[in-house]
Amino acid sequence: MSRKPCCVGEGLKKGAWTTEEDKKLISYIHEHGEGGWRNIPQKAGLKRCGKSCRLRWTNYLKPEVKRGEFSSEEEQIIIMLHASHGNKWSVIARHLPRRTDNEVKNYWNTHLKKRLIEQGIDPVTHKPLASNSNSTVPTPPENLHSLAAPSSDKQYSRSSSMPSPSVTELTNNDGTLVQGGSLSHKKRLKKWSSTSRLLNKVAAKATSMKEILSASMEGSLSATTLPYASYSNEEDGSNAFLTNTLAEFDPFSQSSLYSLHEISSDLNMDNDFSHFFEKLGRDDHNEENDINVEYGHDLLMSDVSQEVSSTSVDNQDNMLGNFEGWSNYLIDHADFTYDTESDSLEKHFI
DNA sequence: AACAGTCTCAACCGCCTCGAG
DNA sequence: TCTCGAGGCGGTTGAGACTGT
């Protein structure tokens, strides 16, 4: 049985809404509230489909809807969430205060998608585009790899989206190092070294998280495979070990502040993560950005706390996606420069 | 100035989910 | 359990704005 279309009727108007129509709709909703959309057009004196009224209200007329440019933090949150959720615009919009799914979707399609492609990143998989990965995501020279902090941490795999100094920026055609440009060679090496330390730590954490979660999904998480099994399975069904470990991964958490302090001490930074974050490029620091950054953090951690005890494979997949998204987010955006001359850290979020 | 091509985004379309009866 | 309607969602369209020639 085919469903009757919701908007059938002679004389129903389509297309752009006029100011007069907007006024009628706003006035009606202010007086009677939302809901019962099918009847609103008739009661409000509009020749529109109820669905069209609902869309117009929720996307544009509702007072709390925020219009205008997306901030860099909002962009980062969208990219990060898209990496883990895909085209779930309503899910993404839920984490962006006062933004609608339609607006997020449009912004993604017209701006962010293109930008990722320009950066050589597949907007669907959020991984380097295979066809041009050689030119846009170059492999760093061996000597740069060797500058990464020596540690037992796994080194970040170059097959993924690790940012790096461009080979063309660093070498001449004959392979000798280029001295020109805005950064000296020494600075570039220092920059790469600093970035590598942080990102290798992040990547190593992400890798261990994935291993733990994968093992958990396969039911192989046990005392024999993990020395921390005694943490697991609280009475409320949550898994304290996973929660604690995941919290450790959270760069905003207290425990991570300690880890960051280790890194930041090398960079003459204090151990306040907000300061760290600001140093990374939040020159446009303001209250709204703070809220958005908090949102990005909160949503990831709330997803963790909700999903960590779940046995649903889908949820576990989402969770893995979140961590991939979060690590990719850092890897893709945390590109900073240590200026040895001024002894200061410069931008950037890419 | 005129035209063509491109971009943006508001709005529409059709399918899906959920709850009431 | 089934049907039906309301609302939600993601994909797509097309009018207007913008840009290049």
XYZ file of C-alpha atoms (C1' of nucleotides) in Angstrom:
392
model
C 0.000 0.000 0.000
C 1.519 3.299 -1.000
C 1.466 6.079 1.472
C -0.478 9.190 0.791
C 1.899 12.098 0.259
C 1.820 14.525 3.155
C 1.579 17.547 0.926
C -1.179 17.149 -1.611
C -3.586 19.847 -2.439
C -4.410 22.468 -4.985
C -2.858 25.859 -4.644
C -0.097 24.916 -2.248
C 2.734 27.354 -2.587
C 6.319 26.207 -3.065
C 9.679 27.887 -3.161
C 11.143 30.696 -1.148
C 9.193 31.992 1.802
C 8.151 35.625 1.864
C 8.481 37.915 4.875
C 4.721 37.954 5.168
C 4.549 34.161 5.372
C 7.337 34.126 7.948
C 5.457 36.625 10.087
C 2.296 34.527 9.970
C 4.139 31.383 10.967
C 6.097 33.035 13.762
C 3.004 34.707 15.097
C 1.034 31.463 15.082
C 3.759 29.441 16.811
C 4.324 32.115 19.425
C 0.649 31.945 20.254
C 0.002 28.210 19.984
C 3.407 26.572 20.206
C 5.013 23.962 17.976
C 3.446 20.677 16.921
C 0.472 19.612 14.899
C 2.208 20.785 11.758
C -0.384 19.360 9.435
C -2.969 21.791 10.718
C -0.745 24.820 11.095
C -0.963 26.086 7.498
C -4.740 26.280 7.598
C -4.858 27.795 11.077
C -2.082 30.270 10.350
C -3.530 31.218 6.994
C -0.664 29.831 4.956
C -0.870 28.089 1.605
C 1.986 25.806 2.539
C 2.477 22.174 3.321
C 2.764 21.413 7.046
C 6.097 19.830 6.502
C 7.338 22.952 4.780
C 6.199 25.004 7.786
C 8.056 22.743 10.181
C 11.227 22.953 8.105
C 11.021 26.715 7.813
C 10.539 27.064 11.551
C 13.162 24.597 12.750
C 15.841 25.620 10.281
C 15.411 29.379 10.020
C 12.738 31.056 12.107
C 13.301 29.477 15.482
C 14.887 32.185 17.679
C 17.682 29.951 18.959
C 18.898 29.046 15.490
C 22.342 30.452 14.909
C 23.169 31.821 11.503
C 26.338 32.885 9.821
C 29.925 31.775 9.561
C 31.118 28.634 11.247
C 34.026 29.138 13.623
C 37.211 27.137 13.178
C 36.292 25.113 16.265
C 32.905 24.297 14.802
C 34.607 23.206 11.604
C 36.960 20.979 13.545
C 34.092 19.417 15.435
C 32.193 18.737 12.217
C 35.207 17.112 10.588
C 35.945 15.098 13.678
C 32.360 13.913 14.023
C 32.018 13.192 10.330
C 35.052 10.945 10.611
C 33.305 8.871 13.221
C 29.609 9.189 12.288
C 29.577 9.807 8.547
C 26.647 11.734 7.060
C 24.633 11.673 10.267
C 23.914 15.375 10.089
C 21.413 15.400 12.888
C 23.890 13.655 15.191
C 26.602 16.111 14.264
C 24.307 19.114 14.602
C 23.269 17.969 18.071
C 26.802 18.631 19.221
C 26.966 22.088 17.696
C 24.936 24.473 19.816
C 22.200 26.208 17.843
C 23.207 24.792 14.482
C 20.758 22.815 12.362
C 21.425 19.586 10.529
C 20.592 21.280 7.246
C 23.124 24.015 7.822
C 25.825 21.554 8.857
C 25.074 19.436 5.813
C 25.256 22.435 3.479
C 28.456 23.662 5.054
C 30.028 20.252 4.727
C 29.044 19.886 1.088
C 30.069 23.366 0.018
C 33.156 24.037 2.125
C 34.616 21.292 4.260
C 34.391 18.496 1.725
C 36.270 20.550 -0.839
C 38.865 21.620 1.659
C 39.600 18.039 2.650
C 39.938 17.033 -0.984
C 42.339 19.941 -1.553
C 44.368 18.667 1.370
C 44.482 15.234 -0.211
C 42.063 13.696 2.273
C 39.166 11.530 1.212
C 36.056 13.231 2.682
C 34.323 9.874 3.010
C 37.025 7.818 4.690
C 39.046 10.724 6.111
C 42.172 8.998 4.921
C 44.682 10.229 2.370
C 43.453 9.947 -1.183
C 45.303 7.022 -2.720
C 45.646 8.648 -6.116
C 47.547 11.681 -4.893
C 48.926 10.627 -1.568
C 52.451 10.824 -2.956
C 52.194 14.495 -3.702
C 49.956 15.766 -0.955
C 50.918 13.586 1.958
C 54.583 12.985 1.380
C 56.747 10.592 3.286
C 59.184 12.469 5.484
C 62.858 11.893 4.927
C 64.430 9.144 7.008
C 66.415 11.624 9.058
C 63.193 13.268 10.165
C 61.776 9.991 11.322
C 64.823 9.452 13.403
C 64.216 12.699 15.236
C 61.071 11.399 16.859
C 61.462 10.934 20.575
C 63.014 7.578 21.314
C 60.512 5.622 23.289
C 58.841 2.297 23.586
C 55.741 3.853 22.040
C 54.862 2.587 18.604
C 55.975 5.002 15.943
C 53.216 6.519 13.940
C 52.643 4.715 10.676
C 53.260 6.861 7.626
C 50.583 5.019 5.755
C 47.956 6.995 7.611
C 47.285 10.696 7.666
C 50.236 11.868 9.678
C 51.114 15.400 8.658
C 54.687 16.044 7.835
C 56.932 18.679 6.399
C 56.641 18.548 2.670
C 59.559 16.908 0.938
C 59.434 19.629 -1.674
C 59.677 22.219 1.045
C 62.687 20.592 2.570
C 64.769 19.432 -0.363
C 66.028 20.690 -3.654
C 65.674 18.663 -6.813
C 68.954 16.942 -6.110
C 67.804 16.003 -2.667
C 69.800 18.554 -0.718
C 68.029 20.419 2.012
C 66.434 23.737 1.251
C 67.427 26.546 3.584
C 64.999 29.177 2.417
C 61.368 29.850 3.209
C 59.824 31.212 6.350
C 61.415 28.607 8.560
C 65.039 27.665 8.740
C 65.980 24.020 8.342
C 66.836 23.826 12.020
C 63.438 25.173 12.952
C 61.740 22.738 10.630
C 63.536 19.812 12.205
C 62.656 21.061 15.632
C 59.065 21.531 14.550
C 58.871 18.033 13.180
C 60.488 16.605 16.235
C 58.066 18.360 18.576
C 55.049 17.381 16.526
C 56.261 13.820 16.243
C 56.586 13.423 19.956
C 53.079 14.549 20.627
C 51.512 12.704 17.720
C 53.376 9.496 18.353
C 52.046 9.572 21.866
C 48.547 10.169 20.620
C 48.842 7.518 17.949
C 50.257 4.998 20.372
C 47.386 5.653 22.736
C 44.887 5.373 19.936
C 46.419 2.111 18.797
C 46.318 0.600 22.252
C 42.728 1.761 22.664
C 41.770 0.096 19.437
C 43.463 -3.121 20.458
C 41.726 -3.139 23.814
C 38.354 -2.366 22.325
C 38.756 -4.873 19.522
C 39.673 -7.525 22.043
C 36.677 -6.553 24.113
C 34.416 -6.846 21.092
C 35.756 -10.282 20.323
C 35.253 -11.380 23.901
C 38.933 -11.995 24.374
C 39.413 -9.385 27.045
C 40.369 -11.420 30.047
C 42.843 -11.755 32.863
C 45.116 -13.696 30.565
C 45.239 -11.012 27.929
C 45.275 -7.981 30.154
C 46.992 -7.388 33.424
C 44.296 -4.906 34.377
C 41.356 -7.269 34.281
C 40.674 -6.741 37.951
C 39.397 -3.283 37.076
C 36.742 -4.562 34.814
C 33.028 -5.010 35.150
C 31.649 -2.899 37.899
C 28.306 -3.695 39.449
C 26.597 -1.105 37.321
C 27.761 -2.899 34.211
C 30.409 -0.379 33.305
C 33.992 -1.281 32.727
C 36.184 0.779 35.006
C 39.368 -0.318 33.356
C 38.236 0.758 29.933
C 36.726 3.930 31.299
C 39.902 4.798 33.170
C 42.097 3.933 30.239
C 39.966 5.899 27.885
C 39.976 8.827 30.277
C 43.728 8.623 30.196
C 43.591 8.912 26.451
C 41.471 12.022 26.755
C 43.929 14.880 26.368
C 41.650 17.104 28.403
C 41.612 14.810 31.399
C 43.632 15.375 34.536
C 45.763 12.299 33.939
C 46.542 13.424 30.444
C 47.497 16.807 31.698
C 50.278 15.020 33.469
C 51.367 13.333 30.224
C 51.090 16.594 28.400
C 53.226 18.185 31.032
C 55.981 15.761 30.071
C 55.659 16.862 26.475
C 55.103 20.495 27.212
C 58.094 20.722 29.523
C 60.234 20.020 26.476
C 58.537 22.911 24.798
C 58.747 25.296 27.742
C 55.000 25.257 28.160
C 53.064 24.982 31.348
C 50.836 22.034 32.076
C 47.516 23.727 31.577
C 45.866 22.079 28.595
C 43.735 25.068 27.738
C 46.932 27.016 27.463
C 48.392 24.226 25.370
C 45.380 24.299 23.135
C 45.524 28.045 22.849
C 49.186 27.839 21.943
C 48.299 25.460 19.171
C 46.464 28.152 17.370
C 43.498 29.481 19.207
C 44.446 33.082 18.697
C 40.813 33.785 18.058
C 40.154 32.685 21.599
C 36.709 33.643 22.835
C 33.875 32.306 24.882
C 32.076 30.761 21.965
C 35.163 28.868 20.890
C 35.594 27.609 24.418
C 32.073 26.260 24.370
C 32.613 24.527 21.068
C 35.898 22.997 22.155
C 34.227 21.778 25.313
C 31.469 20.331 23.223
C 33.946 18.439 21.067
C 35.516 17.038 24.168
C 32.287 16.311 26.010
C 30.644 14.494 23.174
C 33.565 12.152 22.758
C 33.787 11.402 26.416
C 30.038 11.039 26.788
C 30.007 8.619 23.892
C 32.708 6.676 25.673
C 30.887 6.525 28.970
C 27.652 5.513 27.279
C 29.141 2.974 24.955
C 31.914 1.473 26.982
C 29.570 -0.837 28.809
C 27.502 -1.652 25.771
C 27.696 -5.028 24.124
C 26.325 -3.702 20.860
C 28.774 -4.200 18.040
C 27.388 -1.111 16.338
C 28.059 0.969 19.402
C 31.527 -0.461 19.756
C 32.157 0.404 16.133
C 30.986 3.937 16.781
C 33.250 4.108 19.738
C 36.225 2.964 17.726
C 35.216 5.495 15.151
C 35.197 8.198 17.776
C 38.710 7.385 18.802
C 39.857 7.230 15.262
C 38.122 10.530 14.724
C 39.676 12.060 17.789
C 43.172 10.864 17.000
C 42.772 11.869 13.358
C 41.559 15.223 14.567
C 44.704 15.804 16.567
C 46.917 14.350 13.904
C 45.299 16.418 11.197
C 45.158 19.660 13.113
C 47.944 19.815 15.634
C 50.679 21.259 13.538
C 52.806 23.624 15.510
C 56.128 25.281 15.197
C 58.700 25.813 17.868
C 60.704 28.934 17.200
C 64.126 28.366 18.689
C 65.045 32.013 18.356
C 62.110 33.472 20.221
C 61.737 30.325 22.319
C 58.037 30.325 21.684
C 55.446 28.077 20.171
C 53.632 29.277 17.090
C 50.378 28.109 15.586
C 48.786 26.111 13.924
C 45.572 24.414 13.537
C 45.683 23.504 9.885
C 27.581 45.595 -20.358
C 26.404 40.978 -21.423
C 26.809 36.388 -21.125
C 28.239 31.814 -19.337
C 29.868 29.059 -15.835
C 30.175 28.154 -10.934
C 28.839 28.402 -6.204
C 25.732 28.660 -2.287
C 22.073 27.357 0.457
C 17.005 27.355 1.234
C 13.645 24.307 0.206
C 11.756 20.088 -1.454
C 11.300 15.012 -1.905
C 10.821 10.522 -0.486
C 11.936 7.182 2.799
C 12.244 5.806 7.676
C 11.023 5.473 12.623
C 8.014 5.680 16.282
C 3.941 5.955 18.881
C -1.070 5.906 19.233
C -5.134 3.497 18.491
C -0.022 -7.409 15.680
C -1.238 -4.207 12.329
C -2.256 0.315 10.359
C -1.696 5.019 9.986
C -0.108 9.645 10.677
C 3.399 12.851 12.503
C 7.780 14.023 12.639
C 12.693 13.214 11.488
C 16.311 12.477 8.341
C 19.558 12.563 4.372
C 19.879 13.352 -0.544
C 18.869 16.372 -4.185
C 17.287 20.431 -6.670
C 17.118 24.937 -8.470
C 16.943 30.061 -7.943
C 19.749 33.679 -7.062
C 24.361 35.434 -6.222
C 28.863 35.636 -7.625
C 32.887 35.415 -10.770
C 35.360 35.268 -14.984
C 35.698 36.383 -19.808
